[in-house]
mmCIF file of C-alpha atoms in Angstrom:
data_model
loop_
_atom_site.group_PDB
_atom_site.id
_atom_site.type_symbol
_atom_site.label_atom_id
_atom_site.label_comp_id
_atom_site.label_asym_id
_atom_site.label_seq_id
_atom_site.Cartn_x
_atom_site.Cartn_y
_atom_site.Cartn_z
ATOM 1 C CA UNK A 631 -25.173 -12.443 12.099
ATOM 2 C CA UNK A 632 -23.317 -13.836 14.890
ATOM 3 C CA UNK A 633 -19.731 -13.562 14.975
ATOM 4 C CA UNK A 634 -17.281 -15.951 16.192
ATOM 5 C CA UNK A 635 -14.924 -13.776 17.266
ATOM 6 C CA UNK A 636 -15.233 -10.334 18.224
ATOM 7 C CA UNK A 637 -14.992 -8.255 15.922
ATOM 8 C CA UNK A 638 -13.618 -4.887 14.711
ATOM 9 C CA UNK A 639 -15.593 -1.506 13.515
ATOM 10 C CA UNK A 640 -12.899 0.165 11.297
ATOM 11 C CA UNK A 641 -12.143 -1.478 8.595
ATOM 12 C CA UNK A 642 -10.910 -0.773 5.131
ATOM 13 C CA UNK A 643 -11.624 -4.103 2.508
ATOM 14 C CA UNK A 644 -12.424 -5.671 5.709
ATOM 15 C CA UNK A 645 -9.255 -5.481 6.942
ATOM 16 C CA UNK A 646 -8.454 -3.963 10.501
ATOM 17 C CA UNK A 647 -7.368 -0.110 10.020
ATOM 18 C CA UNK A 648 -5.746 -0.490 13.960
ATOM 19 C CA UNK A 649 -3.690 -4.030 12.712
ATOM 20 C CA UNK A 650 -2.539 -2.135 9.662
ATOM 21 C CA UNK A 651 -1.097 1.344 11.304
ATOM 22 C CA UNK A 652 0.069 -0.111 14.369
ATOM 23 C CA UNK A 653 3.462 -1.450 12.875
ATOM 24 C CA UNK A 654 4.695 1.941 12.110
ATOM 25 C CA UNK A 655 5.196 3.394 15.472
ATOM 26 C CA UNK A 656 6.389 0.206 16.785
ATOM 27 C CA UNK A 657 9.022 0.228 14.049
ATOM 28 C CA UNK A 658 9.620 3.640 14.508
ATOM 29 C CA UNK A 659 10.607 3.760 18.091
ATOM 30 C CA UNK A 660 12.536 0.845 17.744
ATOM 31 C CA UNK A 661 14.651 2.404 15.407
ATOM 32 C CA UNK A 662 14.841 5.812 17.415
ATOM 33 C CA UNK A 663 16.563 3.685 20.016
ATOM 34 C CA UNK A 664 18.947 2.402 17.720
ATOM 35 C CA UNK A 665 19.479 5.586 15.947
ATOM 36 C CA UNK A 666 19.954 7.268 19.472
ATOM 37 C CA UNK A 667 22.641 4.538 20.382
ATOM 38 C CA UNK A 668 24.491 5.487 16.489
ATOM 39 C CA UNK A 669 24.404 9.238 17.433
ATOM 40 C CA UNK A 670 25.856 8.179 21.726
ATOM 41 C CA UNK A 671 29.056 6.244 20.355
ATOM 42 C CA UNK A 672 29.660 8.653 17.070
ATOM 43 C CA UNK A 673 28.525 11.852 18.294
ATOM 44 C CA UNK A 674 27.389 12.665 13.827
ATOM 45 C CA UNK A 675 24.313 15.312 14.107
ATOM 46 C CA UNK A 676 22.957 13.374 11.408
ATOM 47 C CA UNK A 677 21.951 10.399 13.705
ATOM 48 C CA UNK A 678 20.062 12.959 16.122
ATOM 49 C CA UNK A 679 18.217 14.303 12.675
ATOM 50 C CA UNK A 680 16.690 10.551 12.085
ATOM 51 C CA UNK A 681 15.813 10.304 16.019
ATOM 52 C CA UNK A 682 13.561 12.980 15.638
ATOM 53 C CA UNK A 683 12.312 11.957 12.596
ATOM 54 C CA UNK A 684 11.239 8.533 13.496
ATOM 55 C CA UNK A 685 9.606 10.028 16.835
ATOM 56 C CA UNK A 686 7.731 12.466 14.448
ATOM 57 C CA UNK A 687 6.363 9.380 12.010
ATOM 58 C CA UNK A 688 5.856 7.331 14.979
ATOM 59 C CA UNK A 689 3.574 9.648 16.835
ATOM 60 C CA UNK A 690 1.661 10.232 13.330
ATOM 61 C CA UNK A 691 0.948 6.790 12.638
ATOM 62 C CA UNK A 692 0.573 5.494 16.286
ATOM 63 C CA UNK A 693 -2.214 9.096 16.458
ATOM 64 C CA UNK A 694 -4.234 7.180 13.499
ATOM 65 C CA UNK A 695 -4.062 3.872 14.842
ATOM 66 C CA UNK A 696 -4.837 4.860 18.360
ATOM 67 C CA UNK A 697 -8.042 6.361 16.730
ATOM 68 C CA UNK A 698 -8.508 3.578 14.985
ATOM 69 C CA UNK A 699 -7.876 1.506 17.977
ATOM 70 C CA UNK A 700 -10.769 3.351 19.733
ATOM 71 C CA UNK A 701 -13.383 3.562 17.542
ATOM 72 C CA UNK A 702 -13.045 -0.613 17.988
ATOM 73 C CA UNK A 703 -12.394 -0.144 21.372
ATOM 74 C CA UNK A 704 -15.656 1.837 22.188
ATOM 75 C CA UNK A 705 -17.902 -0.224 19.242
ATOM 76 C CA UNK A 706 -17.137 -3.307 20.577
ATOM 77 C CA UNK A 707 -18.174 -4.251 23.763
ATOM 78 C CA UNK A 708 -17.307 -7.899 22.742
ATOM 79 C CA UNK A 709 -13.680 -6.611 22.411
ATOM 80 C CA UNK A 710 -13.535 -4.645 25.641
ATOM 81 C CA UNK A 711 -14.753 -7.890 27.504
ATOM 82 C CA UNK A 712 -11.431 -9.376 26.380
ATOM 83 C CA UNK A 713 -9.007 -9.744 29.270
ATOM 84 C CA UNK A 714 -5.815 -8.351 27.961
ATOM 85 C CA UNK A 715 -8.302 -5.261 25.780
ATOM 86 C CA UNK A 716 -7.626 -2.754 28.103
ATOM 87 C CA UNK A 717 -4.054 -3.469 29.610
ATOM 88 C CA UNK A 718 -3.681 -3.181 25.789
ATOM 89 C CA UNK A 719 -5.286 0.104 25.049
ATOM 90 C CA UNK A 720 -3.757 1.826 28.440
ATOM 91 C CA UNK A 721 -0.268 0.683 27.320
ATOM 92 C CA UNK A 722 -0.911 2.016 23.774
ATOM 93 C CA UNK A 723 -1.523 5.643 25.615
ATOM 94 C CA UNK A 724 1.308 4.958 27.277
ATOM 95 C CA UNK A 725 3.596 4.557 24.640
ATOM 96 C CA UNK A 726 2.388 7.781 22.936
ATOM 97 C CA UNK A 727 2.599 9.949 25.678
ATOM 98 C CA UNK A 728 6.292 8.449 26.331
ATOM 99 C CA UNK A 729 7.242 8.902 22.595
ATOM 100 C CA UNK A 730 5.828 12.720 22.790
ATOM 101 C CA UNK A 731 7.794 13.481 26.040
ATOM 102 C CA UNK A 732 10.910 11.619 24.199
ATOM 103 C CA UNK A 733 10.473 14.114 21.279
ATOM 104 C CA UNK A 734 10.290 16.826 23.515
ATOM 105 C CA UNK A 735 13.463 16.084 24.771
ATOM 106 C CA UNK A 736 14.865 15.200 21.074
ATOM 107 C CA UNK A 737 13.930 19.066 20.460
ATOM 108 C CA UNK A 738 16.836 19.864 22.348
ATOM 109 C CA UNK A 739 20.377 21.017 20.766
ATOM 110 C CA UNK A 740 22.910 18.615 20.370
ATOM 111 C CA UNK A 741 24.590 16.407 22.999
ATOM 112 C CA UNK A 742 22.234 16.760 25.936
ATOM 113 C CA UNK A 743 19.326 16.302 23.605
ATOM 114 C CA UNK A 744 19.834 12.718 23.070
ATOM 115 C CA UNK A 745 22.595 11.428 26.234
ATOM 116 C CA UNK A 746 21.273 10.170 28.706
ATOM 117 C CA UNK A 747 17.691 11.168 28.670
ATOM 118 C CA UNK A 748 16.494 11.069 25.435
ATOM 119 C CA UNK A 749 18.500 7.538 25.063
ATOM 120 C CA UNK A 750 17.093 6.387 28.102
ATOM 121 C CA UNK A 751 13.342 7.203 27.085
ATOM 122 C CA UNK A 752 13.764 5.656 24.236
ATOM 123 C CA UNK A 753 14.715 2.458 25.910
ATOM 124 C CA UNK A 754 12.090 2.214 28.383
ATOM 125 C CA UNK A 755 9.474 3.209 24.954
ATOM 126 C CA UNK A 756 10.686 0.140 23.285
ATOM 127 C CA UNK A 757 10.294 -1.862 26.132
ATOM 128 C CA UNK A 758 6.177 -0.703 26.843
ATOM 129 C CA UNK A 759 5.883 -1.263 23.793
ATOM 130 C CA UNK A 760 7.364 -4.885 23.108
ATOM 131 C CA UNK A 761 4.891 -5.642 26.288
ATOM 132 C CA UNK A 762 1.782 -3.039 24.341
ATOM 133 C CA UNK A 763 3.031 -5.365 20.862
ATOM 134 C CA UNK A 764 2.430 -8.855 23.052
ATOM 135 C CA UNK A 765 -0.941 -7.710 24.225
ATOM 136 C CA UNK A 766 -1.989 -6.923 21.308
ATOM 137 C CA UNK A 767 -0.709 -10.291 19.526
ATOM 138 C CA UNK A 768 -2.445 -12.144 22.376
ATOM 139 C CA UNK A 769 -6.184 -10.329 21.632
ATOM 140 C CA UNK A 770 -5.502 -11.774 18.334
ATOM 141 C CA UNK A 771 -4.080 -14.841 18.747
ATOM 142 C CA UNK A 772 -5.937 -16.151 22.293
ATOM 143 C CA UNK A 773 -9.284 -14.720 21.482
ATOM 144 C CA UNK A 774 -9.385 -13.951 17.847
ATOM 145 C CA UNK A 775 -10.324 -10.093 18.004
ATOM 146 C CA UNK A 776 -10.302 -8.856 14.418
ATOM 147 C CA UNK A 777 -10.363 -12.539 13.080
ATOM 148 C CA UNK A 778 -12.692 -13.622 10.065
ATOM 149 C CA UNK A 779 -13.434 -17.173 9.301
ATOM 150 C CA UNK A 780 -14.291 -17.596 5.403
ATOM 151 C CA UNK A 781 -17.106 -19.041 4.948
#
């Protein structure tokens, strides 16, 4: 059967396992930048406590869709062919091995844990991967990777 769209290789109920993981670190690190800016104007421990929390999910969930990611990524040879594929799976990298240096830094005590490096990380992580999330979106959107019709 011929697809019209490339397609992906793991799926669960046909649904993308990548599409469905990859919202977790992006909300994660998001939030690590705004809990980060909560713990530089109030100085409360407890703001540092979710920081490295959401750095911990995020680098679980983006681990299992990066997998995910790859399995497609190395499947398909329909999806690599895509223009923005692997701007989109370098940045994805990227953004994990930013969000693991940023919770090495998080590991620190206190103060210097967070101000200014570990805020500053956290910035530049959101920013990769707002540009990682547009990629993406554009696969989908441009050139329908993952897309079913219904027959």
């Amino acid at each position: 059967m011929d697809f019209p769209h490339p397609p992906v290789t793991a799926t669960v109920g046909g649904q993308p396992i990548h599409a469905m993981l990859i919202p977790f670190p992006f909300v994660c690190f998001t939030l690590t930048l705004l809990t980060d800016i909560a713990y530089w104007q109030t100085g409360h421990l407890m703001w540092h406590n979710f920081s490295s929390w959401l750095l911990f999910a995020g680098l679980i969930f983006g681990g299992f869709a990066l997998l995910a990611g790859l399995v497609d990524f190395i499947a398909q040879p329909r999806l690599r062919a895509q223009p923005p594929a692997w701007a989109y799976a370098i940045g994805t990298v990227f953004v994990l091995a930013l969000g693991f240096l940023n919770s090495l830094v998080h590991a620190g005590d206190g103060w210097t844990a967070i101000v200014p490096y570990g805020l500053a990380l956290s910035a530049v992580n959101v920013i990769l991967i707002f540009v990682t999330a547009w990629l993406g979106r554009s696969m989908v959107f441009q050139y329908g990777v993952g897309v079913r019709n219904h027959d």
